[in-house]
PDB file of C-alpha atoms and ligand atoms in Angstrom:
ATOM      1  CA  MET A   1     -22.074 -37.092-163.461  1.00  0.00           C
ATOM      2  CA  TYR A   2     -21.899 -40.836-163.512  1.00  0.00           C
ATOM      3  CA  GLN A   3     -20.400 -42.940-165.865  1.00  0.00           C
ATOM      4  CA  GLU A   4     -23.070 -45.146-168.417  1.00  0.00           C
ATOM      5  CA  LEU A   5     -23.719 -48.192-166.530  1.00  0.00           C
ATOM      6  CA  SER A   6     -22.992 -50.084-169.912  1.00  0.00           C
ATOM      7  CA  THR A   7     -19.397 -48.767-169.991  1.00  0.00           C
ATOM      8  CA  ARG A   8     -18.945 -49.130-166.237  1.00  0.00           C
ATOM      9  CA  LYS A   9     -16.502 -52.061-165.050  1.00  0.00           C
ATOM     10  CA  PRO A  10     -17.807 -54.195-162.321  1.00  0.00           C
ATOM     11  CA  ILE A  11     -16.812 -53.522-159.042  1.00  0.00           C
ATOM     12  CA  THR A  12     -14.519 -56.533-157.502  1.00  0.00           C
ATOM     13  CA  LEU A  13     -12.592 -57.006-154.088  1.00  0.00           C
ATOM     14  CA  THR A  14      -9.571 -55.811-156.061  1.00  0.00           C
ATOM     15  CA  THR A  15     -12.013 -52.387-157.142  1.00  0.00           C
ATOM     16  CA  LEU A  16     -12.316 -51.567-153.520  1.00  0.00           C
ATOM     17  CA  ALA A  17      -8.462 -52.863-152.292  1.00  0.00           C
ATOM     18  CA  LYS A  18      -7.034 -50.410-155.240  1.00  0.00           C
ATOM     19  CA  MET A  19      -9.454 -47.611-153.678  1.00  0.00           C
ATOM     20  CA  LYS A  20      -8.397 -48.128-150.382  1.00  0.00           C
ATOM     21  CA  ARG A  21      -4.790 -47.656-151.656  1.00  0.00           C
ATOM     22  CA  ASN A  22      -5.432 -44.528-153.336  1.00  0.00           C
ATOM     23  CA  ARG A  23      -7.278 -43.291-150.323  1.00  0.00           C
ATOM     24  CA  GLU A  24     -10.372 -42.968-152.437  1.00  0.00           C
ATOM     25  CA  LYS A  25     -13.673 -43.431-150.570  1.00  0.00           C
ATOM     26  CA  PHE A  26     -16.538 -45.807-151.505  1.00  0.00           C
ATOM     27  CA  THR A  27     -20.175 -45.977-150.978  1.00  0.00           C
ATOM     28  CA  VAL A  28     -22.370 -48.889-149.558  1.00  0.00           C
ATOM     29  CA  LEU A  29     -26.049 -49.280-149.212  1.00  0.00           C
ATOM     30  CA  THR A  30     -28.325 -51.831-148.269  1.00  0.00           C
ATOM     31  CA  ALA A  31     -31.215 -52.813-150.435  1.00  0.00           C
ATOM     32  CA  TYR A  32     -33.806 -55.518-150.308  1.00  0.00           C
ATOM     33  CA  ASP A  33     -35.245 -55.522-154.215  1.00  0.00           C
ATOM     34  CA  ALA A  34     -34.043 -54.687-157.559  1.00  0.00           C
ATOM     35  CA  SER A  35     -35.842 -51.552-158.127  1.00  0.00           C
ATOM     36  CA  PHE A  36     -34.046 -50.001-155.313  1.00  0.00           C
ATOM     37  CA  ALA A  37     -30.866 -51.917-156.102  1.00  0.00           C
ATOM     38  CA  ALA A  38     -31.022 -50.702-159.737  1.00  0.00           C
ATOM     39  CA  LEU A  39     -31.806 -47.329-158.720  1.00  0.00           C
ATOM     40  CA  PHE A  40     -28.768 -47.051-155.914  1.00  0.00           C
ATOM     41  CA  GLU A  41     -26.389 -48.676-158.458  1.00  0.00           C
ATOM     42  CA  ALA A  42     -27.410 -46.101-161.520  1.00  0.00           C
ATOM     43  CA  ALA A  43     -26.476 -43.548-158.850  1.00  0.00           C
ATOM     44  CA  GLY A  44     -23.013 -44.677-158.368  1.00  0.00           C
ATOM     45  CA  VAL A  45     -23.346 -47.001-155.063  1.00  0.00           C
ATOM     46  CA  GLU A  46     -19.702 -49.384-155.149  1.00  0.00           C
ATOM     47  CA  VAL A  47     -21.388 -52.119-152.904  1.00  0.00           C
ATOM     48  CA  ILE A  48     -25.011 -53.506-152.201  1.00  0.00           C
ATOM     49  CA  LEU A  49     -25.416 -54.863-148.954  1.00  0.00           C
ATOM     50  CA  VAL A  50     -28.865 -57.133-148.450  1.00  0.00           C
ATOM     51  CA  GLY A  51     -28.816 -56.485-145.090  1.00  0.00           C
ATOM     52  CA  ASP A  52     -30.340 -58.632-142.329  1.00  0.00           C
ATOM     53  CA  SER A  53     -32.041 -55.526-141.092  1.00  0.00           C
ATOM     54  CA  LEU A  54     -34.767 -56.550-143.617  1.00  0.00           C
ATOM     55  CA  GLY A  55     -35.748 -57.573-140.866  1.00  0.00           C
ATOM     56  CA  MET A  56     -36.998 -54.675-139.147  1.00  0.00           C
ATOM     57  CA  VAL A  57     -37.424 -52.365-142.013  1.00  0.00           C
ATOM     58  CA  VAL A  58     -39.371 -54.776-144.177  1.00  0.00           C
ATOM     59  CA  GLN A  59     -40.583 -57.348-142.259  1.00  0.00           C
ATOM     60  CA  GLY A  60     -41.396 -55.038-139.444  1.00  0.00           C
ATOM     61  CA  GLN A  61     -39.502 -57.361-136.394  1.00  0.00           C
ATOM     62  CA  SER A  62     -38.388 -55.516-133.816  1.00  0.00           C
ATOM     63  CA  THR A  63     -34.683 -56.856-133.976  1.00  0.00           C
ATOM     64  CA  THR A  64     -32.646 -58.642-136.984  1.00  0.00           C
ATOM     65  CA  VAL A  65     -32.772 -62.275-134.552  1.00  0.00           C
ATOM     66  CA  PRO A  66     -36.109 -63.655-136.301  1.00  0.00           C
ATOM     67  CA  VAL A  67     -34.006 -63.697-139.968  1.00  0.00           C
ATOM     68  CA  THR A  68     -33.815 -66.980-141.552  1.00  0.00           C
ATOM     69  CA  MET A  69     -31.610 -68.370-144.365  1.00  0.00           C
ATOM     70  CA  ASN A  70     -34.810 -68.518-146.533  1.00  0.00           C
ATOM     71  CA  ASP A  71     -35.307 -64.923-146.038  1.00  0.00           C
ATOM     72  CA  MET A  72     -32.011 -63.963-147.295  1.00  0.00           C
ATOM     73  CA  ILE A  73     -31.716 -66.221-149.812  1.00  0.00           C
ATOM     74  CA  TYR A  74     -34.904 -64.535-151.310  1.00  0.00           C
ATOM     75  CA  HIS A  75     -33.813 -60.966-150.906  1.00  0.00           C
ATOM     76  CA  THR A  76     -30.468 -61.422-152.473  1.00  0.00           C
ATOM     77  CA  ARG A  77     -32.250 -63.488-155.648  1.00  0.00           C
ATOM     78  CA  LEU A  78     -34.202 -59.671-155.666  1.00  0.00           C
ATOM     79  CA  VAL A  79     -31.118 -57.322-155.495  1.00  0.00           C
ATOM     80  CA  ALA A  80     -29.053 -59.978-158.036  1.00  0.00           C
ATOM     81  CA  ARG A  81     -31.700 -59.133-160.399  1.00  0.00           C
ATOM     82  CA  GLY A  82     -31.451 -55.212-160.252  1.00  0.00           C
ATOM     83  CA  CYS A  83     -27.428 -55.212-160.021  1.00  0.00           C
ATOM     84  CA  GLN A  84     -25.195 -55.544-163.068  1.00  0.00           C
ATOM     85  CA  THR A  85     -21.739 -54.085-162.007  1.00  0.00           C
ATOM     86  CA  ALA A  86     -22.228 -53.458-158.226  1.00  0.00           C
ATOM     87  CA  LEU A  87     -20.635 -55.582-155.573  1.00  0.00           C
ATOM     88  CA  LEU A  88     -23.225 -57.450-154.185  1.00  0.00           C
ATOM     89  CA  MET A  89     -22.779 -58.072-150.297  1.00  0.00           C
ATOM     90  CA  ALA A  90     -25.255 -60.349-148.402  1.00  0.00           C
ATOM     91  CA  ASP A  91     -25.446 -60.935-144.219  1.00  0.00           C
ATOM     92  CA  MET A  92     -25.272 -64.305-143.093  1.00  0.00           C
ATOM     93  CA  PRO A  93     -28.312 -64.198-140.574  1.00  0.00           C
ATOM     94  CA  PHE A  94     -28.547 -64.876-136.987  1.00  0.00           C
ATOM     95  CA  ALA A  95     -26.902 -68.369-136.065  1.00  0.00           C
ATOM     96  CA  SER A  96     -26.377 -69.712-139.364  1.00  0.00           C
ATOM     97  CA  TYR A  97     -23.177 -70.264-139.142  1.00  0.00           C
ATOM     98  CA  ALA A  98     -23.093 -70.998-135.681  1.00  0.00           C
ATOM     99  CA  THR A  99     -20.316 -74.080-136.616  1.00  0.00           C
ATOM    100  CA  VAL A 100     -18.082 -73.590-139.061  1.00  0.00           C
ATOM    101  CA  GLU A 101     -19.968 -76.280-141.473  1.00  0.00           C
ATOM    102  CA  GLN A 102     -23.032 -75.002-141.365  1.00  0.00           C
ATOM    103  CA  GLY A 103     -21.141 -71.321-142.055  1.00  0.00           C
ATOM    104  CA  VAL A 104     -19.470 -72.824-145.338  1.00  0.00           C
ATOM    105  CA  ARG A 105     -22.586 -74.405-146.279  1.00  0.00           C
ATOM    106  CA  ASN A 106     -24.891 -71.141-145.830  1.00  0.00           C
ATOM    107  CA  ALA A 107     -22.444 -69.034-147.363  1.00  0.00           C
ATOM    108  CA  ALA A 108     -22.499 -71.428-150.300  1.00  0.00           C
ATOM    109  CA  ARG A 109     -26.547 -71.397-150.284  1.00  0.00           C
ATOM    110  CA  LEU A 110     -26.462 -67.058-150.292  1.00  0.00           C
ATOM    111  CA  MET A 111     -23.835 -67.530-153.444  1.00  0.00           C
ATOM    112  CA  GLN A 112     -25.324 -70.161-155.352  1.00  0.00           C
ATOM    113  CA  GLU A 113     -29.097 -69.703-154.757  1.00  0.00           C
ATOM    114  CA  GLY A 114     -28.815 -66.248-154.014  1.00  0.00           C
ATOM    115  CA  GLY A 115     -26.241 -64.458-156.348  1.00  0.00           C
ATOM    116  CA  ALA A 116     -24.498 -63.090-153.185  1.00  0.00           C
ATOM    117  CA  GLN A 117     -20.509 -62.241-154.154  1.00  0.00           C
ATOM    118  CA  ILE A 118     -18.998 -61.797-150.743  1.00  0.00           C
ATOM    119  CA  VAL A 119     -21.190 -62.623-147.186  1.00  0.00           C
ATOM    120  CA  LYS A 120     -20.901 -60.550-143.744  1.00  0.00           C
ATOM    121  CA  LEU A 121     -20.790 -62.271-140.596  1.00  0.00           C
ATOM    122  CA  GLU A 122     -21.032 -60.676-137.243  1.00  0.00           C
ATOM    123  CA  GLY A 123     -18.189 -61.489-134.713  1.00  0.00           C
ATOM    124  CA  GLY A 124     -14.754 -61.489-133.519  1.00  0.00           C
ATOM    125  CA  SER A 125     -11.919 -63.748-133.488  1.00  0.00           C
ATOM    126  CA  ALA A 126     -13.926 -66.523-132.573  1.00  0.00           C
ATOM    127  CA  LEU A 127     -14.641 -66.902-136.096  1.00  0.00           C
ATOM    128  CA  ALA A 128     -11.339 -67.290-137.443  1.00  0.00           C
ATOM    129  CA  GLU A 129     -11.823 -71.050-138.382  1.00  0.00           C
ATOM    130  CA  THR A 130     -15.199 -70.071-140.301  1.00  0.00           C
ATOM    131  CA  VAL A 131     -13.254 -67.264-142.128  1.00  0.00           C
ATOM    132  CA  ARG A 132     -10.372 -69.264-143.068  1.00  0.00           C
ATOM    133  CA  GLN A 133     -12.683 -72.206-144.139  1.00  0.00           C
ATOM    134  CA  LEU A 134     -14.790 -69.574-146.171  1.00  0.00           C
ATOM    135  CA  SER A 135     -11.705 -68.240-147.794  1.00  0.00           C
ATOM    136  CA  ARG A 136     -10.511 -71.781-148.595  1.00  0.00           C
ATOM    137  CA  ASN A 137     -13.689 -72.194-150.653  1.00  0.00           C
ATOM    138  CA  GLY A 138     -13.318 -69.043-152.693  1.00  0.00           C
ATOM    139  CA  ILE A 139     -15.901 -67.307-150.479  1.00  0.00           C
ATOM    140  CA  PRO A 140     -15.030 -63.395-149.909  1.00  0.00           C
ATOM    141  CA  VAL A 141     -15.735 -62.620-146.281  1.00  0.00           C
ATOM    142  CA  CYS A 142     -16.922 -59.273-145.163  1.00  0.00           C
ATOM    143  CA  ALA A 143     -15.897 -59.263-141.055  1.00  0.00           C
ATOM    144  CA  HIS A 144     -18.487 -56.983-138.995  1.00  0.00           C
ATOM    145  CA  LEU A 145     -16.895 -56.259-135.402  1.00  0.00           C
ATOM    146  CA  GLY A 146     -18.186 -53.285-132.963  1.00  0.00           C
ATOM    147  CA  LEU A 147     -21.545 -53.621-132.417  1.00  0.00           C
ATOM    148  CA  LEU A 148     -23.182 -56.658-133.351  1.00  0.00           C
ATOM    149  CA  PRO A 149     -26.680 -56.182-134.107  1.00  0.00           C
ATOM    150  CA  GLN A 150     -27.678 -60.306-133.914  1.00  0.00           C
ATOM    151  CA  SER A 151     -26.228 -60.206-130.681  1.00  0.00           C
ATOM    152  CA  VAL A 152     -28.660 -57.759-129.043  1.00  0.00           C
ATOM    153  CA  HIS A 153     -30.474 -59.721-126.137  1.00  0.00           C
ATOM    154  CA  LYS A 154     -26.646 -60.713-125.057  1.00  0.00           C
ATOM    155  CA  LEU A 155     -25.306 -56.909-125.427  1.00  0.00           C
ATOM    156  CA  GLY A 156     -28.350 -55.703-123.269  1.00  0.00           C
ATOM    157  CA  GLY A 157     -29.349 -53.164-126.161  1.00  0.00           C
ATOM    158  CA  TYR A 158     -27.736 -51.309-129.270  1.00  0.00           C
ATOM    159  CA  LYS A 159     -24.749 -49.584-127.371  1.00  0.00           C
ATOM    160  CA  VAL A 160     -21.829 -47.933-128.695  1.00  0.00           C
ATOM    161  CA  GLN A 161     -18.772 -50.311-128.534  1.00  0.00           C
ATOM    162  CA  GLY A 162     -14.463 -49.828-127.805  1.00  0.00           C
ATOM    163  CA  ARG A 163     -14.888 -47.136-125.651  1.00  0.00           C
ATOM    164  CA  GLU A 164     -12.805 -47.770-123.154  1.00  0.00           C
ATOM    165  CA  GLU A 165      -9.137 -48.528-124.362  1.00  0.00           C
ATOM    166  CA  ALA A 166      -9.016 -52.227-123.277  1.00  0.00           C
ATOM    167  CA  ALA A 167     -12.415 -52.585-125.391  1.00  0.00           C
ATOM    168  CA  ALA A 168     -10.818 -50.897-128.194  1.00  0.00           C
ATOM    169  CA  GLN A 169      -7.774 -52.698-128.565  1.00  0.00           C
ATOM    170  CA  GLN A 170      -9.846 -55.966-128.242  1.00  0.00           C
ATOM    171  CA  ILE A 171     -11.647 -54.683-131.666  1.00  0.00           C
ATOM    172  CA  ILE A 172      -8.265 -53.841-133.178  1.00  0.00           C
ATOM    173  CA  ASP A 173      -7.005 -57.363-131.943  1.00  0.00           C
ATOM    174  CA  GLU A 174      -9.886 -59.197-133.396  1.00  0.00           C
ATOM    175  CA  ALA A 175     -10.076 -57.407-136.754  1.00  0.00           C
ATOM    176  CA  LEU A 176      -6.347 -58.555-137.467  1.00  0.00           C
ATOM    177  CA  VAL A 177      -6.943 -62.178-136.190  1.00  0.00           C
ATOM    178  CA  LEU A 178      -9.922 -62.246-139.196  1.00  0.00           C
ATOM    179  CA  GLN A 179      -8.242 -60.260-141.846  1.00  0.00           C
ATOM    180  CA  GLU A 180      -5.289 -62.853-141.286  1.00  0.00           C
ATOM    181  CA  ALA A 181      -7.577 -65.745-141.273  1.00  0.00           C
ATOM    182  CA  GLY A 182      -8.930 -64.059-144.650  1.00  0.00           C
ATOM    183  CA  ALA A 183     -11.228 -61.506-144.345  1.00  0.00           C
ATOM    184  CA  ASP A 184     -11.513 -59.312-147.402  1.00  0.00           C
ATOM    185  CA  VAL A 185     -13.550 -56.397-146.205  1.00  0.00           C
ATOM    186  CA  ALA A 186     -14.303 -54.948-142.273  1.00  0.00           C
ATOM    187  CA  LEU A 187     -17.258 -53.420-141.280  1.00  0.00           C
ATOM    188  CA  VAL A 188     -17.169 -51.608-137.873  1.00  0.00           C
ATOM    189  CA  GLU A 189     -21.077 -50.367-136.470  1.00  0.00           C
ATOM    190  CA  CYS A 190     -21.370 -47.987-133.506  1.00  0.00           C
ATOM    191  CA  ILE A 191     -17.712 -46.681-132.413  1.00  0.00           C
ATOM    192  CA  PRO A 192     -15.853 -44.238-131.217  1.00  0.00           C
ATOM    193  CA  ALA A 193     -14.245 -41.971-134.412  1.00  0.00           C
ATOM    194  CA  GLU A 194     -11.066 -42.183-132.896  1.00  0.00           C
ATOM    195  CA  LEU A 195     -10.946 -46.252-133.095  1.00  0.00           C
ATOM    196  CA  THR A 196     -12.280 -46.223-136.641  1.00  0.00           C
ATOM    197  CA  ALA A 197      -8.672 -44.262-137.752  1.00  0.00           C
ATOM    198  CA  ARG A 198      -6.551 -46.670-135.729  1.00  0.00           C
ATOM    199  CA  LEU A 199      -8.447 -49.408-137.172  1.00  0.00           C
ATOM    200  CA  THR A 200      -8.349 -48.324-140.619  1.00  0.00           C
ATOM    201  CA  GLU A 201      -4.624 -47.249-140.349  1.00  0.00           C
ATOM    202  CA  ALA A 202      -3.788 -50.919-139.090  1.00  0.00           C
ATOM    203  CA  LEU A 203      -6.070 -53.056-141.628  1.00  0.00           C
ATOM    204  CA  ASP A 204      -4.817 -53.500-144.699  1.00  0.00           C
ATOM    205  CA  ILE A 205      -8.452 -54.427-146.161  1.00  0.00           C
ATOM    206  CA  PRO A 206     -10.943 -51.564-146.522  1.00  0.00           C
ATOM    207  CA  LEU A 207     -13.063 -50.757-143.612  1.00  0.00           C
ATOM    208  CA  ILE A 208     -16.451 -49.998-144.199  1.00  0.00           C
ATOM    209  CA  GLY A 209     -18.001 -48.032-141.376  1.00  0.00           C
ATOM    210  CA  ILE A 210     -21.488 -47.483-139.676  1.00  0.00           C
ATOM    211  CA  GLY A 211     -21.926 -44.448-137.124  1.00  0.00           C
ATOM    212  CA  ALA A 212     -18.322 -45.188-136.620  1.00  0.00           C
ATOM    213  CA  GLY A 213     -17.321 -41.501-137.990  1.00  0.00           C
ATOM    214  CA  PRO A 214     -15.190 -40.382-140.879  1.00  0.00           C
ATOM    215  CA  ASN A 215     -12.080 -42.082-140.430  1.00  0.00           C
ATOM    216  CA  CYS A 216     -12.393 -45.123-142.761  1.00  0.00           C
ATOM    217  CA  ASP A 217     -12.690 -46.212-146.484  1.00  0.00           C
ATOM    218  CA  ALA A 218     -16.325 -46.492-146.961  1.00  0.00           C
ATOM    219  CA  GLN A 219     -19.528 -45.743-145.627  1.00  0.00           C
ATOM    220  CA  VAL A 220     -22.584 -47.958-145.439  1.00  0.00           C
ATOM    221  CA  LEU A 221     -26.419 -46.499-144.345  1.00  0.00           C
ATOM    222  CA  VAL A 222     -29.783 -48.392-144.094  1.00  0.00           C
ATOM    223  CA  CYS A 223     -31.491 -47.436-147.306  1.00  0.00           C
ATOM    224  CA  TYR A 224     -34.667 -46.819-145.316  1.00  0.00           C
ATOM    225  CA  ASP A 225     -32.975 -44.497-142.611  1.00  0.00           C
ATOM    226  CA  MET A 226     -31.254 -42.449-145.146  1.00  0.00           C
ATOM    227  CA  LEU A 227     -34.521 -41.823-147.213  1.00  0.00           C
ATOM    228  CA  ASN A 228     -36.014 -40.991-144.060  1.00  0.00           C
ATOM    229  CA  ILE A 229     -38.803 -44.169-144.545  1.00  0.00           C
ATOM    230  CA  THR A 230     -37.664 -45.755-141.443  1.00  0.00           C
ATOM    231  CA  ARG A 231     -40.621 -45.982-138.917  1.00  0.00           C
ATOM    232  CA  GLY A 232     -39.862 -44.643-135.686  1.00  0.00           C
ATOM    233  CA  ARG A 233     -36.756 -42.387-134.731  1.00  0.00           C
ATOM    234  CA  ARG A 234     -33.778 -42.344-137.326  1.00  0.00           C
ATOM    235  CA  PRO A 235     -30.290 -43.343-135.943  1.00  0.00           C
ATOM    236  CA  LYS A 236     -28.156 -40.247-135.101  1.00  0.00           C
ATOM    237  CA  PHE A 237     -25.405 -41.286-137.037  1.00  0.00           C
ATOM    238  CA  SER A 238     -27.787 -41.252-140.471  1.00  0.00           C
ATOM    239  CA  LYS A 239     -28.794 -38.355-142.390  1.00  0.00           C
ATOM    240  CA  ASN A 240     -31.891 -37.756-144.695  1.00  0.00           C
ATOM    241  CA  PHE A 241     -30.629 -37.668-147.872  1.00  0.00           C
ATOM    242  CA  LEU A 242     -34.036 -37.126-149.520  1.00  0.00           C
ATOM    243  CA  ALA A 243     -33.931 -33.774-147.869  1.00  0.00           C
ATOM    244  CA  GLY A 244     -33.951 -30.781-150.455  1.00  0.00           C
ATOM    245  CA  CYS A 245     -33.995 -33.670-153.265  1.00  0.00           C
ATOM    246  CA  ASP A 246     -36.855 -33.946-155.748  1.00  0.00           C
ATOM    247  CA  SER A 247     -36.026 -37.884-156.552  1.00  0.00           C
ATOM    248  CA  LEU A 248     -34.907 -40.818-155.275  1.00  0.00           C
ATOM    249  CA  GLN A 249     -32.102 -41.176-157.664  1.00  0.00           C
ATOM    250  CA  ALA A 250     -31.086 -37.412-156.713  1.00  0.00           C
ATOM    251  CA  ALA A 251     -30.957 -38.714-152.983  1.00  0.00           C
ATOM    252  CA  VAL A 252     -28.722 -41.299-153.424  1.00  0.00           C
ATOM    253  CA  GLU A 253     -26.167 -38.956-155.883  1.00  0.00           C
ATOM    254  CA  ALA A 254     -25.949 -36.540-152.790  1.00  0.00           C
ATOM    255  CA  TYR A 255     -25.320 -39.482-150.342  1.00  0.00           C
ATOM    256  CA  VAL A 256     -22.421 -40.515-152.833  1.00  0.00           C
ATOM    257  CA  ARG A 257     -20.918 -37.260-153.335  1.00  0.00           C
ATOM    258  CA  ALA A 258     -21.034 -36.685-150.021  1.00  0.00           C
ATOM    259  CA  VAL A 259     -19.365 -39.877-148.708  1.00  0.00           C
ATOM    260  CA  LYS A 260     -16.716 -39.260-151.498  1.00  0.00           C
ATOM    261  CA  SER A 261     -15.551 -35.550-150.682  1.00  0.00           C
ATOM    262  CA  GLY A 262     -15.887 -36.847-146.618  1.00  0.00           C
ATOM    263  CA  GLU A 263     -18.428 -34.588-145.744  1.00  0.00           C
ATOM    264  CA  PHE A 264     -20.691 -37.439-144.745  1.00  0.00           C
ATOM    265  CA  PRO A 265     -20.768 -38.572-141.757  1.00  0.00           C
ATOM    266  CA  GLY A 266     -20.079 -34.674-140.059  1.00  0.00           C
ATOM    267  CA  PRO A 267     -19.447 -33.931-136.283  1.00  0.00           C
ATOM    268  CA  GLU A 268     -23.133 -34.102-135.465  1.00  0.00           C
ATOM    269  CA  HIS A 269     -23.191 -37.806-136.942  1.00  0.00           C
ATOM    270  CA  CYS A 270     -20.636 -39.005-134.818  1.00  0.00           C
ATOM    271  CA  ILE A 271     -21.818 -40.749-131.734  1.00  0.00           C
ATOM    272  CA  ALA A 272     -19.213 -40.338-129.288  1.00  0.00           C
TER     273      ALA A 272
HETATM  274  O1  KIV B 301     -28.316 -55.719-141.812  1.00  0.00           O
HETATM  275  C1  KIV B 301     -27.502 -54.380-142.496  1.00  0.00           C
HETATM  276  O2  KIV B 301     -28.484 -53.342-142.619  1.00  0.00           O
HETATM  277  C2  KIV B 301     -26.357 -53.999-141.521  1.00  0.00           C
HETATM  278  C3  KIV B 301     -25.422 -52.582-141.397  1.00  0.00           C
HETATM  279  C4  KIV B 301     -25.758 -52.112-140.025  1.00  0.00           C
HETATM  280  C5  KIV B 301     -24.301 -52.473-141.915  1.00  0.00           C
HETATM  281  O3  KIV B 301     -25.259 -54.420-141.342  1.00  0.00           O
END
């Protein structure tokens, strides 16, 4: 059902912007090595995210906080070897963009040493100057808003964000500030579906959601969750796509189909 890799055009920011305009949903999946990245791309996933979730699912840590720049560069380099046409996004790890200068230096490392094509940062309007400088240096940016897992100790746990109207409006305002500063893509985690719908409408840039309901331009899942190999409890907003499939490729194809048709996430995967 999917186009042969050799005839596929590389996915770029222009592709994603066009898909948003055409209201065609795209799929994002995390990967941490070359084999999984190649399999996901072959199944039709448009964006591969080297998430700092690797701290938990690969390294066995309890949060993403211990993940280092060297960890991210190592795994991004592995994934880059498995990617031919998917857009390769990589997370900037905890405290690697504490200052604007650090942010530009570390994002450049992720691109030059890791092969990332876009970097993702967690935070709101306080990051506007960093995003502006990254953009000025030709570094594409995804702004991660809503639940910020790198701030778990400050937040006191993994909690749904933007439930109250003031908090919801703040997330929208901060997303608009980051778009204005040059962010190319936004990602929201664990917010109510109604807020996601407002954000998708307000933003010109594509919006990716996780635990944020169906009303966005794209969905992302941690691959270990959707393949049901996460240790412990799988998040409510995720789904075991391997159930009923006889191969990993079939499971990922089912995920791609479910996102594109709007079937996933369903009401049972909404968190608020
Ligand atoms: O690190 C990660 O996997 C992420 C997802 C939760 C979007 O940032």
